[in-house]
CSV table of N, CA and C and ligand atoms in Angstrom, one decimal:
chain,number,residue,atom,x,y,z
A,190,MET,N,27.2,8.1,0.0
A,190,MET,CA,27.5,6.9,0.1
A,190,MET,C,28.5,6.6,-0.5
A,191,SER,N,29.4,6.0,0.1
A,191,SER,CA,30.3,5.3,-1.0
A,191,SER,C,30.0,4.1,-1.5
A,192,GLN,N,31.2,4.1,-2.8
A,192,GLN,CA,30.8,2.9,-3.9
A,192,GLN,C,30.7,1.5,-2.6
A,193,GLN,N,32.0,1.5,-2.0
A,193,GLN,CA,31.9,0.3,-1.5
A,193,GLN,C,30.8,-0.2,-0.8
A,194,LEU,N,29.6,0.9,0.2
A,194,LEU,CA,29.0,0.6,0.6
A,194,LEU,C,27.7,0.2,-0.2
A,195,THR,N,27.5,1.0,-1.5
A,195,THR,CA,26.5,0.9,-2.4
A,195,THR,C,26.7,-0.5,-3.2
A,196,ASN,N,27.7,-1.1,-3.0
A,196,ASN,CA,27.8,-2.4,-4.0
A,196,ASN,C,27.9,-3.7,-3.2
A,197,ILE,N,27.4,-3.4,-1.9
A,197,ILE,CA,27.5,-4.5,-1.0
A,197,ILE,C,26.2,-5.6,-1.7
A,198,GLN,N,26.7,-6.8,-2.1
A,198,GLN,CA,25.9,-8.2,-2.5
A,198,GLN,C,25.9,-9.2,-1.6
A,199,PRO,N,24.6,-9.9,-1.8
A,199,PRO,CA,24.7,-10.9,-1.2
A,199,PRO,C,25.7,-12.1,-1.5
A,200,LEU,N,25.9,-12.9,-1.1
A,200,LEU,CA,27.0,-13.9,-1.2
A,200,LEU,C,26.3,-15.0,-2.3
A,201,SER,N,27.0,-15.7,-3.2
A,201,SER,CA,26.3,-16.3,-4.2
A,201,SER,C,25.8,-17.7,-3.8
A,202,GLN,N,26.1,-18.2,-2.5
A,202,GLN,CA,25.6,-19.6,-2.2
A,202,GLN,C,24.4,-19.3,-2.0
A,203,PRO,N,23.7,-20.7,-2.9
A,203,PRO,CA,22.3,-20.7,-2.7
A,203,PRO,C,22.1,-21.4,-1.6
A,204,VAL,N,20.7,-20.9,-1.1
A,204,VAL,CA,19.8,-21.2,0.1
A,204,VAL,C,18.4,-21.8,-0.1
A,205,ALA,N,18.1,-22.9,-0.1
A,205,ALA,CA,16.9,-23.2,0.2
A,205,ALA,C,15.6,-22.2,0.8
A,206,MET,N,14.6,-22.1,-0.2
A,206,MET,CA,13.8,-21.3,0.7
A,206,MET,C,12.3,-22.0,1.3
A,207,PRO,N,12.1,-21.7,2.5
A,207,PRO,CA,10.6,-22.3,2.5
A,207,PRO,C,9.9,-22.1,1.7
A,208,ASP,N,8.9,-23.2,1.3
A,208,ASP,CA,7.4,-22.7,0.6
A,208,ASP,C,6.8,-21.6,1.2
A,209,GLU,N,6.4,-21.9,1.8
A,209,GLU,CA,5.6,-20.7,2.6
A,209,GLU,C,6.0,-19.2,2.9
A,210,VAL,N,5.6,-18.5,2.1
A,210,VAL,CA,6.0,-16.9,2.4
A,210,VAL,C,5.1,-16.4,3.4
A,211,ALA,N,5.3,-15.3,4.5
A,211,ALA,CA,4.4,-14.5,5.3
A,211,ALA,C,3.7,-13.8,4.1
A,212,LYS,N,2.5,-13.3,4.4
A,212,LYS,CA,1.4,-12.4,4.1
A,212,LYS,C,1.1,-11.1,5.0
A,213,PHE,N,0.9,-9.8,4.3
A,213,PHE,CA,0.7,-8.9,5.4
A,213,PHE,C,-0.3,-8.2,4.8
A,214,SER,N,-1.1,-7.1,5.6
A,214,SER,CA,-2.0,-6.4,5.4
A,214,SER,C,-1.4,-5.4,4.1
A,215,PRO,N,-2.2,-4.5,3.4
A,215,PRO,CA,-1.6,-3.6,2.6
A,215,PRO,C,-1.0,-2.3,3.8
A,216,GLU,N,-1.6,-2.5,5.1
A,216,GLU,CA,-1.2,-1.4,6.1
A,216,GLU,C,0.0,-1.6,6.5
A,217,ILE,N,0.2,-3.1,6.6
A,217,ILE,CA,1.6,-3.1,7.4
A,217,ILE,C,2.6,-3.5,5.9
A,218,GLU,N,2.3,-3.8,4.7
A,218,GLU,CA,3.4,-3.5,3.5
A,218,GLU,C,3.5,-2.1,3.4
A,219,ALA,N,2.6,-1.3,3.5
A,219,ALA,CA,2.9,0.3,3.5
A,219,ALA,C,3.7,0.9,4.7
A,220,GLU,N,3.8,0.2,5.9
A,220,GLU,CA,4.5,0.2,7.0
A,220,GLU,C,6.0,-0.1,6.6
A,221,ILE,N,6.3,-1.2,6.0
A,221,ILE,CA,7.4,-1.6,5.7
A,221,ILE,C,8.1,-1.0,4.6
A,222,ASP,N,7.4,-0.6,3.5
A,222,ASP,CA,7.6,0.4,2.3
A,222,ASP,C,8.4,1.8,3.1
A,223,LYS,N,7.6,2.1,3.9
A,223,LYS,CA,8.1,3.8,4.7
A,223,LYS,C,9.2,3.3,5.3
A,224,HIS,N,9.7,2.5,5.7
A,224,HIS,CA,11.2,1.9,6.4
A,224,HIS,C,12.0,1.6,5.5
A,225,LEU,N,11.5,0.5,4.2
A,225,LEU,CA,12.7,0.7,2.8
A,225,LEU,C,13.0,1.8,2.4
A,226,ALA,N,12.5,3.0,2.5
A,226,ALA,CA,12.4,4.2,1.4
A,226,ALA,C,13.6,4.6,2.2
A,227,LYS,N,13.8,4.8,3.7
A,227,LYS,CA,14.8,5.5,4.5
A,227,LYS,C,16.1,5.1,4.1
A,228,TYR,N,16.3,4.0,3.3
A,228,TYR,CA,17.7,3.8,3.6
A,228,TYR,C,18.1,3.6,1.9
A,229,PRO,N,19.5,3.8,1.8
A,229,PRO,CA,19.7,3.7,0.3
A,229,PRO,C,20.1,2.5,-0.2
A,230,VAL,N,20.3,1.5,1.1
A,230,VAL,CA,20.8,-0.1,0.6
A,230,VAL,C,19.9,-0.9,1.6
A,231,LYS,N,18.8,-1.5,0.5
A,231,LYS,CA,17.5,-1.9,1.1
A,231,LYS,C,18.0,-3.1,2.6
A,232,ARG,N,19.0,-3.7,2.3
A,232,ARG,CA,19.1,-4.5,3.9
A,232,ARG,C,19.6,-3.6,4.9
A,233,SER,N,20.0,-2.2,4.8
A,233,SER,CA,19.7,-1.7,6.4
A,233,SER,C,18.8,-1.7,6.9
A,234,ALA,N,17.7,-2.0,6.3
A,234,ALA,CA,16.5,-2.1,6.9
A,234,ALA,C,15.9,-3.1,7.6
A,235,ILE,N,16.5,-4.3,7.6
A,235,ILE,CA,16.6,-5.3,8.0
A,235,ILE,C,16.4,-5.6,9.6
A,236,LEU,N,16.6,-4.6,10.4
A,236,LEU,CA,16.2,-4.7,11.8
A,236,LEU,C,14.7,-3.7,12.2
A,237,PRO,N,14.6,-3.0,11.2
A,237,PRO,CA,13.2,-2.7,11.4
A,237,PRO,C,11.9,-3.4,11.1
A,238,LEU,N,12.7,-4.2,9.9
A,238,LEU,CA,11.5,-5.1,9.4
A,238,LEU,C,11.3,-6.6,10.1
A,239,MET,N,12.5,-6.6,10.9
A,239,MET,CA,12.2,-7.9,11.6
A,239,MET,C,11.7,-7.7,12.9
A,240,PHE,N,11.2,-6.6,13.3
A,240,PHE,CA,10.6,-5.8,14.6
A,240,PHE,C,9.1,-5.9,14.0
A,241,ILE,N,8.8,-5.5,12.9
A,241,ILE,CA,7.5,-5.5,12.3
A,241,ILE,C,6.9,-7.2,12.0
A,242,VAL,N,7.8,-7.8,11.7
A,242,VAL,CA,7.3,-9.1,11.3
A,242,VAL,C,7.4,-9.9,12.6
A,243,GLN,N,7.8,-9.9,13.3
A,243,GLN,CA,8.2,-10.4,14.9
A,243,GLN,C,6.6,-10.1,15.4
A,244,ARG,N,6.4,-8.5,15.2
A,244,ARG,CA,5.4,-8.2,16.3
A,244,ARG,C,4.3,-8.7,15.6
A,245,GLU,N,3.7,-9.1,14.0
A,245,GLU,CA,2.7,-9.1,13.5
A,245,GLU,C,2.6,-11.0,13.7
A,246,ARG,N,3.8,-11.6,13.6
A,246,ARG,CA,3.5,-13.0,13.7
A,246,ARG,C,4.1,-13.5,15.1
A,247,GLY,N,4.3,-12.7,16.4
A,247,GLY,CA,4.8,-13.5,17.6
A,247,GLY,C,6.0,-13.6,17.1
A,248,TYR,N,6.7,-14.2,16.5
A,248,TYR,CA,8.2,-14.5,16.5
A,248,TYR,C,8.4,-14.7,15.0
A,249,LEU,N,10.1,-14.7,14.5
A,249,LEU,CA,10.6,-14.8,13.4
A,249,LEU,C,10.5,-16.3,13.1
A,250,ASP,N,9.3,-16.7,12.5
A,250,ASP,CA,8.8,-17.7,12.0
A,250,ASP,C,9.5,-18.2,10.1
A,251,PRO,N,9.5,-19.4,10.0
A,251,PRO,CA,10.1,-19.4,8.5
A,251,PRO,C,9.7,-18.8,7.4
A,252,PRO,N,8.2,-18.9,7.8
A,252,PRO,CA,7.6,-17.7,6.5
A,252,PRO,C,8.0,-16.7,6.5
A,253,GLY,N,8.0,-16.1,7.8
A,253,GLY,CA,8.6,-14.5,8.2
A,253,GLY,C,9.8,-14.3,7.7
A,254,VAL,N,10.8,-15.5,7.9
A,254,VAL,CA,12.2,-15.2,7.3
A,254,VAL,C,12.3,-15.1,6.1
A,255,SER,N,11.5,-15.8,5.4
A,255,SER,CA,11.2,-16.0,4.0
A,255,SER,C,10.9,-14.9,3.4
A,256,TYR,N,10.0,-14.3,3.8
A,256,TYR,CA,9.5,-13.0,3.3
A,256,TYR,C,10.2,-11.6,3.5
A,257,LEU,N,11.2,-11.8,4.7
A,257,LEU,CA,12.3,-10.8,4.7
A,257,LEU,C,13.3,-10.8,3.8
A,258,ALA,N,13.5,-12.4,3.1
A,258,ALA,CA,14.7,-12.5,2.6
A,258,ALA,C,14.4,-12.0,1.1
A,259,LYS,N,13.1,-12.0,0.6
A,259,LYS,CA,12.5,-11.6,-0.5
A,259,LYS,C,12.7,-10.3,-0.7
A,260,ARG,N,11.9,-9.6,0.5
A,260,ARG,CA,11.6,-8.1,0.4
A,260,ARG,C,12.9,-7.3,0.6
A,261,LEU,N,14.3,-8.1,1.2
A,261,LEU,CA,15.6,-7.4,1.4
A,261,LEU,C,16.6,-7.8,0.4
A,262,ASP,N,16.2,-8.7,-0.8
A,262,ASP,CA,17.1,-9.1,-1.7
A,262,ASP,C,18.3,-10.0,-1.0
A,263,LEU,N,17.7,-10.9,0.3
A,263,LEU,CA,19.2,-11.3,1.1
A,263,LEU,C,18.7,-12.8,0.6
A,264,ARG,N,19.6,-13.8,1.4
A,264,ARG,CA,19.7,-15.2,1.3
A,264,ARG,C,18.9,-15.5,2.9
A,265,ILE,N,18.3,-16.6,3.1
A,265,ILE,CA,17.7,-16.5,4.1
A,265,ILE,C,18.8,-16.7,5.3
A,266,THR,N,20.1,-17.2,5.2
A,266,THR,CA,21.1,-17.4,6.0
A,266,THR,C,21.5,-15.9,6.4
A,267,ASP,N,21.2,-14.8,5.6
A,267,ASP,CA,21.5,-13.5,5.9
A,267,ASP,C,20.7,-13.1,7.0
A,268,ILE,N,19.1,-13.1,6.9
A,268,ILE,CA,18.4,-13.2,7.9
A,268,ILE,C,18.2,-14.0,9.0
A,269,TRP,N,19.1,-15.1,9.1
A,269,TRP,CA,19.1,-15.9,10.4
A,269,TRP,C,20.3,-15.4,11.2
A,270,GLU,N,21.5,-14.8,10.3
A,270,GLU,CA,22.6,-14.5,10.9
A,270,GLU,C,22.5,-13.2,12.0
A,271,VAL,N,21.6,-12.1,11.2
A,271,VAL,CA,21.2,-11.0,12.4
A,271,VAL,C,20.0,-11.4,13.6
A,272,ALA,N,18.9,-12.2,13.3
A,272,ALA,CA,18.3,-12.7,13.7
A,272,ALA,C,18.9,-13.4,15.0
A,273,THR,N,19.7,-14.2,15.0
A,273,THR,CA,20.0,-15.3,16.0
A,273,THR,C,21.4,-14.5,16.8
A,274,PHE,N,21.5,-13.1,16.4
A,274,PHE,CA,22.4,-12.2,16.9
A,274,PHE,C,21.7,-11.4,18.3
A,275,TYR,N,20.9,-10.9,17.9
A,275,TYR,CA,20.1,-10.1,18.7
A,275,TYR,C,19.0,-10.7,19.8
A,276,SER,N,19.1,-10.6,21.3
A,276,SER,CA,18.3,-11.7,22.0
A,276,SER,C,16.9,-10.9,21.8
A,277,MET,N,16.8,-9.8,21.6
A,277,MET,CA,15.3,-9.0,21.3
A,277,MET,C,14.3,-9.5,20.1
A,278,ILE,N,15.3,-10.6,19.2
A,278,ILE,CA,14.4,-11.0,17.9
A,278,ILE,C,14.4,-12.6,18.2
A,279,HIS,N,13.1,-13.1,18.4
A,279,HIS,CA,12.9,-14.5,18.6
A,279,HIS,C,12.9,-15.4,17.5
A,280,THR,N,13.4,-16.0,17.6
A,280,THR,CA,13.4,-17.4,16.4
A,280,THR,C,12.4,-18.4,17.0
A,281,ARG,N,11.3,-18.3,18.1
A,281,ARG,CA,11.0,-19.4,18.1
A,281,ARG,C,9.6,-18.5,19.4
A,282,PRO,N,8.4,-18.9,19.0
A,282,PRO,CA,7.4,-18.8,20.2
A,282,PRO,C,8.0,-18.5,21.4
A,283,ILE,N,7.6,-17.0,21.8
A,283,ILE,CA,7.7,-16.3,23.1
A,283,ILE,C,6.6,-16.6,24.0
A,284,GLY,N,6.7,-16.4,24.9
A,284,GLY,CA,5.6,-15.8,26.3
A,284,GLY,C,5.3,-14.5,26.0
A,285,LYS,N,4.0,-14.7,26.8
A,285,LYS,CA,3.1,-13.1,26.8
A,285,LYS,C,4.2,-12.1,27.3
A,286,TYR,N,4.7,-12.5,28.4
A,286,TYR,CA,5.8,-11.7,29.0
A,286,TYR,C,7.3,-12.6,29.0
A,287,HIS,N,8.0,-11.8,28.4
A,287,HIS,CA,9.6,-12.3,28.1
A,287,HIS,C,10.7,-11.6,29.4
A,288,ILE,N,10.6,-12.6,30.5
A,288,ILE,CA,11.8,-12.2,31.4
A,288,ILE,C,13.3,-12.4,30.8
A,289,GLN,N,13.8,-11.2,30.8
A,289,GLN,CA,15.3,-11.2,30.0
A,289,GLN,C,16.2,-10.7,31.6
A,290,VAL,N,16.7,-11.6,32.4
A,290,VAL,CA,17.5,-11.3,33.8
A,290,VAL,C,18.6,-10.8,32.9
A,291,CYS,N,19.4,-9.9,33.1
A,291,CYS,CA,20.5,-9.7,33.0
A,291,CYS,C,21.7,-10.6,33.9
A,292,LYS,N,22.7,-11.1,33.4
A,292,LYS,CA,23.6,-12.1,33.8
A,292,LYS,C,25.1,-11.4,33.8
A,293,THR,N,25.2,-10.0,33.4
A,293,THR,CA,26.7,-9.9,33.1
A,293,THR,C,27.1,-9.4,35.0
A,294,LEU,N,28.6,-8.7,34.3
A,294,LEU,CA,29.0,-8.6,35.8
A,294,LEU,C,28.6,-7.7,37.0
A,295,SER,N,28.0,-6.7,36.8
A,295,SER,CA,27.5,-5.9,38.3
A,295,SER,C,26.0,-7.2,38.5
A,296,CYS,N,25.4,-7.3,37.5
A,296,CYS,CA,24.2,-8.1,38.1
A,296,CYS,C,24.7,-9.3,38.6
A,297,LYS,N,25.7,-10.0,38.1
A,297,LYS,CA,26.1,-11.2,38.6
A,297,LYS,C,26.8,-11.2,39.9
A,298,LEU,N,27.7,-10.1,40.2
A,298,LEU,CA,27.8,-9.9,41.8
A,298,LEU,C,27.0,-9.4,42.5
A,299,LEU,N,25.8,-8.7,41.9
A,299,LEU,CA,24.9,-8.7,43.1
A,299,LEU,C,23.5,-9.4,43.1
A,300,GLY,N,24.0,-10.6,42.8
A,300,GLY,CA,22.9,-11.8,42.9
A,300,GLY,C,22.0,-12.0,41.6
A,301,ALA,N,22.7,-11.9,40.1
A,301,ALA,CA,21.6,-12.3,39.1
A,301,ALA,C,21.3,-13.6,39.1
A,302,ASP,N,22.4,-14.5,39.8
A,302,ASP,CA,21.8,-15.9,39.8
A,302,ASP,C,20.7,-16.0,40.7
A,303,LYS,N,20.6,-15.3,41.8
A,303,LYS,CA,19.3,-15.7,42.7
A,303,LYS,C,18.2,-15.1,42.2
A,304,ILE,N,18.2,-14.4,41.6
A,304,ILE,CA,17.3,-14.0,40.9
A,304,ILE,C,16.4,-14.6,39.5
A,305,THR,N,17.7,-15.2,38.9
A,305,THR,CA,17.1,-16.1,37.8
A,305,THR,C,16.6,-17.5,38.4
A,306,ALA,N,17.1,-17.8,39.5
A,306,ALA,CA,16.9,-19.0,39.9
A,306,ALA,C,15.1,-19.0,40.9
A,307,HIS,N,15.0,-18.0,41.5
A,307,HIS,CA,13.8,-17.5,42.0
A,307,HIS,C,12.7,-17.4,41.0
A,308,CYS,N,13.3,-16.8,39.5
A,308,CYS,CA,11.9,-16.8,38.7
A,308,CYS,C,11.9,-18.1,38.0
A,309,ALA,N,12.8,-19.1,38.2
A,309,ALA,CA,12.7,-20.3,37.8
A,309,ALA,C,12.0,-21.1,38.6
A,310,GLU,N,12.3,-21.2,39.7
A,310,GLU,CA,11.4,-21.8,40.7
A,310,GLU,C,9.9,-21.5,40.7
A,311,LYS,N,9.7,-20.5,40.6
A,311,LYS,CA,8.4,-19.3,40.8
A,311,LYS,C,7.8,-19.7,39.7
A,312,LEU,N,8.0,-20.1,38.2
A,312,LEU,CA,7.4,-20.2,37.0
A,312,LEU,C,7.5,-21.7,36.8
A,313,GLY,N,8.3,-22.3,37.3
A,313,GLY,CA,8.6,-23.8,37.0
A,313,GLY,C,8.8,-24.2,36.0
A,314,ILE,N,10.2,-23.5,35.0
A,314,ILE,CA,10.5,-23.3,33.9
A,314,ILE,C,12.2,-23.1,34.4
A,315,LYS,N,13.1,-23.5,32.9
A,315,LYS,CA,14.3,-23.3,33.0
A,315,LYS,C,14.5,-22.3,32.2
A,316,VAL,N,15.8,-21.7,32.2
A,316,VAL,CA,16.2,-20.7,31.5
A,316,VAL,C,16.2,-21.3,29.8
A,317,GLY,N,15.3,-20.5,28.9
A,317,GLY,CA,15.3,-20.6,27.6
A,317,GLY,C,13.9,-21.3,27.5
A,318,GLU,N,13.0,-21.3,28.4
A,318,GLU,CA,11.9,-22.4,28.4
A,318,GLU,C,10.7,-21.3,28.8
A,319,THR,N,9.0,-21.5,28.2
A,319,THR,CA,8.2,-21.0,28.2
A,319,THR,C,7.3,-21.6,29.0
A,320,THR,N,6.4,-21.2,29.7
A,320,THR,CA,5.5,-21.4,30.6
A,320,THR,C,4.3,-22.2,29.9
A,321,THR,N,3.8,-23.8,30.1
A,321,THR,CA,2.7,-24.0,29.4
A,321,THR,C,1.4,-23.3,28.9
A,322,ASP,N,1.3,-22.1,29.9
A,322,ASP,CA,0.0,-21.4,29.0
A,322,ASP,C,0.8,-20.5,28.5
A,323,GLY,N,1.8,-20.4,28.0
A,323,GLY,CA,2.7,-19.1,27.1
A,323,GLY,C,2.4,-17.5,27.7
A,324,ARG,N,2.4,-17.9,29.0
A,324,ARG,CA,2.4,-16.6,29.4
A,324,ARG,C,3.7,-16.1,30.1
A,325,PHE,N,4.8,-16.7,30.3
A,325,PHE,CA,6.2,-16.1,30.7
A,325,PHE,C,7.2,-17.2,30.1
A,326,SER,N,8.3,-16.3,29.5
A,326,SER,CA,9.5,-17.0,29.1
A,326,SER,C,10.6,-16.8,29.7
A,327,LEU,N,11.5,-17.1,30.0
A,327,LEU,CA,12.6,-16.7,30.9
A,327,LEU,C,14.1,-16.9,30.2
A,328,SER,N,14.8,-15.8,30.4
A,328,SER,CA,16.0,-16.0,29.5
A,328,SER,C,17.1,-15.1,30.2
A,329,GLU,N,18.4,-15.6,30.0
A,329,GLU,CA,19.6,-14.5,30.7
A,329,GLU,C,20.3,-13.8,29.5
A,330,VAL,N,20.3,-12.7,29.7
A,330,VAL,CA,20.9,-12.1,28.5
A,330,VAL,C,22.3,-11.2,28.9
A,331,GLU,N,22.9,-10.6,28.0
A,331,GLU,CA,24.2,-9.5,28.4
A,331,GLU,C,23.8,-8.6,29.0
A,332,CYS,N,24.6,-7.7,29.4
A,332,CYS,CA,24.3,-6.1,30.1
A,332,CYS,C,22.9,-5.3,29.4
A,333,LEU,N,22.3,-4.9,30.0
A,333,LEU,CA,20.9,-3.9,29.7
A,333,LEU,C,21.1,-2.8,29.8
A,334,GLY,N,22.6,-2.3,30.2
A,334,GLY,CA,23.0,-1.0,30.5
A,334,GLY,C,22.6,-0.3,31.8
A,335,SER,N,22.3,-1.1,32.6
A,335,SER,CA,21.5,-0.6,34.1
A,335,SER,C,22.2,-1.0,35.0
A,336,CYS,N,23.5,-0.9,35.0
A,336,CYS,CA,24.5,-1.8,35.8
A,336,CYS,C,24.3,-1.3,37.0
A,337,GLY,N,24.2,0.3,37.6
A,337,GLY,CA,23.8,1.0,38.3
A,337,GLY,C,23.0,0.5,39.4
A,338,THR,N,21.7,0.2,38.7
A,338,THR,CA,20.8,-0.3,39.5
A,338,THR,C,20.5,-2.1,39.6
A,339,ALA,N,22.0,-2.8,39.9
A,339,ALA,CA,21.7,-4.4,39.6
A,339,ALA,C,21.3,-4.4,40.9
A,340,PRO,N,20.5,-5.6,40.9
A,340,PRO,CA,20.1,-6.6,39.5
A,340,PRO,C,19.1,-6.3,39.2
A,341,MET,N,19.3,-6.5,37.8
A,341,MET,CA,18.0,-6.1,37.1
A,341,MET,C,17.8,-7.1,36.1
A,342,PHE,N,16.2,-6.5,35.8
A,342,PHE,CA,15.4,-7.8,34.6
A,342,PHE,C,14.8,-6.6,33.8
A,343,GLN,N,14.7,-7.1,32.4
A,343,GLN,CA,13.8,-6.9,31.5
A,343,GLN,C,12.4,-7.5,31.3
A,344,ILE,N,11.4,-7.0,31.3
A,344,ILE,CA,10.2,-7.5,31.1
A,344,ILE,C,9.2,-6.8,29.8
A,345,ASN,N,9.2,-7.8,28.6
A,345,ASN,CA,9.1,-6.9,27.4
A,345,ASN,C,9.8,-5.8,27.4
A,346,PHE,N,9.5,-4.6,27.3
A,346,PHE,CA,10.2,-3.7,27.1
A,346,PHE,C,10.5,-2.6,28.2
A,347,ASP,N,9.8,-2.8,29.5
A,347,ASP,CA,10.2,-2.3,30.7
A,347,ASP,C,11.3,-3.1,32.0
A,348,TYR,N,12.4,-2.3,32.4
A,348,TYR,CA,12.9,-2.5,33.1
A,348,TYR,C,12.7,-2.6,34.5
A,349,HIS,N,13.2,-3.4,35.2
A,349,HIS,CA,12.4,-3.5,36.7
A,349,HIS,C,14.3,-3.8,37.6
A,350,GLU,N,14.4,-2.9,38.5
A,350,GLU,CA,15.7,-3.0,39.1
A,350,GLU,C,15.9,-2.8,40.2
A,351,ASN,N,17.0,-2.9,40.9
A,351,ASN,CA,17.5,-3.2,42.5
A,351,ASN,C,16.5,-4.7,42.9
A,352,LEU,N,16.7,-5.5,41.8
A,352,LEU,CA,15.9,-6.5,42.3
A,352,LEU,C,16.2,-7.5,43.5
A,353,THR,N,15.1,-7.9,44.1
A,353,THR,CA,15.0,-8.9,45.1
A,353,THR,C,14.3,-10.2,45.0
A,354,PRO,N,14.0,-11.4,45.5
A,354,PRO,CA,13.3,-12.5,45.5
A,354,PRO,C,11.8,-11.5,45.5
A,355,GLU,N,11.7,-10.6,46.7
A,355,GLU,CA,10.1,-10.3,47.3
A,355,GLU,C,9.7,-9.2,46.2
A,356,LYS,N,10.9,-8.8,45.7
A,356,LYS,CA,10.5,-7.3,44.5
A,356,LYS,C,9.9,-8.3,43.1
A,357,VAL,N,10.4,-9.4,43.1
A,357,VAL,CA,10.3,-10.2,41.8
A,357,VAL,C,8.8,-10.6,41.7
A,358,ASP,N,8.5,-11.1,43.1
A,358,ASP,CA,7.1,-11.4,43.4
A,358,ASP,C,6.3,-10.6,43.2
A,359,ARG,N,6.5,-9.6,43.7
A,359,ARG,CA,5.4,-8.3,43.4
A,359,ARG,C,5.1,-8.0,41.9
A,360,ILE,N,6.2,-7.9,41.5
A,360,ILE,CA,6.4,-7.4,40.0
A,360,ILE,C,5.7,-8.6,39.2
A,361,LEU,N,5.9,-9.8,39.6
A,361,LEU,CA,5.2,-10.9,38.4
A,361,LEU,C,3.8,-11.2,39.0
A,362,GLU,N,3.5,-10.7,40.2
A,362,GLU,CA,1.9,-11.0,40.4
A,362,GLU,C,1.0,-9.9,40.2
A,363,ALA,N,1.5,-8.5,40.0
A,363,ALA,CA,1.0,-7.6,39.1
A,363,ALA,C,0.7,-7.4,37.8
A,364,LEU,N,1.1,-8.6,37.1
A,364,LEU,CA,1.3,-8.4,35.9
A,364,LEU,C,-0.3,-8.9,35.6
A,365,PRO,N,-1.0,-8.2,34.6
A,365,PRO,CA,-2.4,-8.4,34.0
A,365,PRO,C,-2.5,-9.7,33.1
B,416,LIG,S1,25.5,-5.5,34.0
B,416,LIG,FE1,23.5,-6.1,34.4
B,416,LIG,S2,22.7,-4.2,33.5
B,416,LIG,FE2,24.9,-3.8,33.2
C-alpha cells in the first residue's frame, strides 16, 4: 500500500454529530469487525458497513450515520457524501419493495417512461414516494447493466426485464 493511500486523513472541518448513536448486538458488531479487518485503511469498509447498518435499521438514519462516522473515524459529511451517491443506499425510510426503474438510454428508447407512469398510476404514488402502507417505493435510476433486455426495473435485489405494463401488473401482483 502506497504511503499516499495509507495517509488519507479526514478533512479537519468540524461537523456536528447527532446526539444518538446507533447500537448493535455483539453479533452485528462482530460482523462489522470482520469487514474492518479486511482493509488496511478503515474508510475502505464504508460500503459494506453501510449495507449492514441499512439492513439492520431499514435505512441510513442519523444515528446510523453517526455510528458509521465513529467506527470509520470519518466526518458525518464523509458518510453522507457516499450515502447520497449510491441509489442502493437509502437515507429515508423505504418501502418493503423498492421498485427502481432504469431511465437510461436503451430503457428510455424502449418505453421506460411508460413503465414508470404505469407503476406510479397503479401504486398511486410519484417517483421518490412510498405507498402509505409502506409496501412500495418507486425510484428512477441510471443504467442497471441490463440494456439488452430493456425496458427493465429492479425490485430489491431482483431484475425484471422486457417489461410491458401487463408484465408489471403480473410481477407486482405476485409479490407476497
Ligand atoms: S439502459 Fe436500462 S439497463 Fe442499461
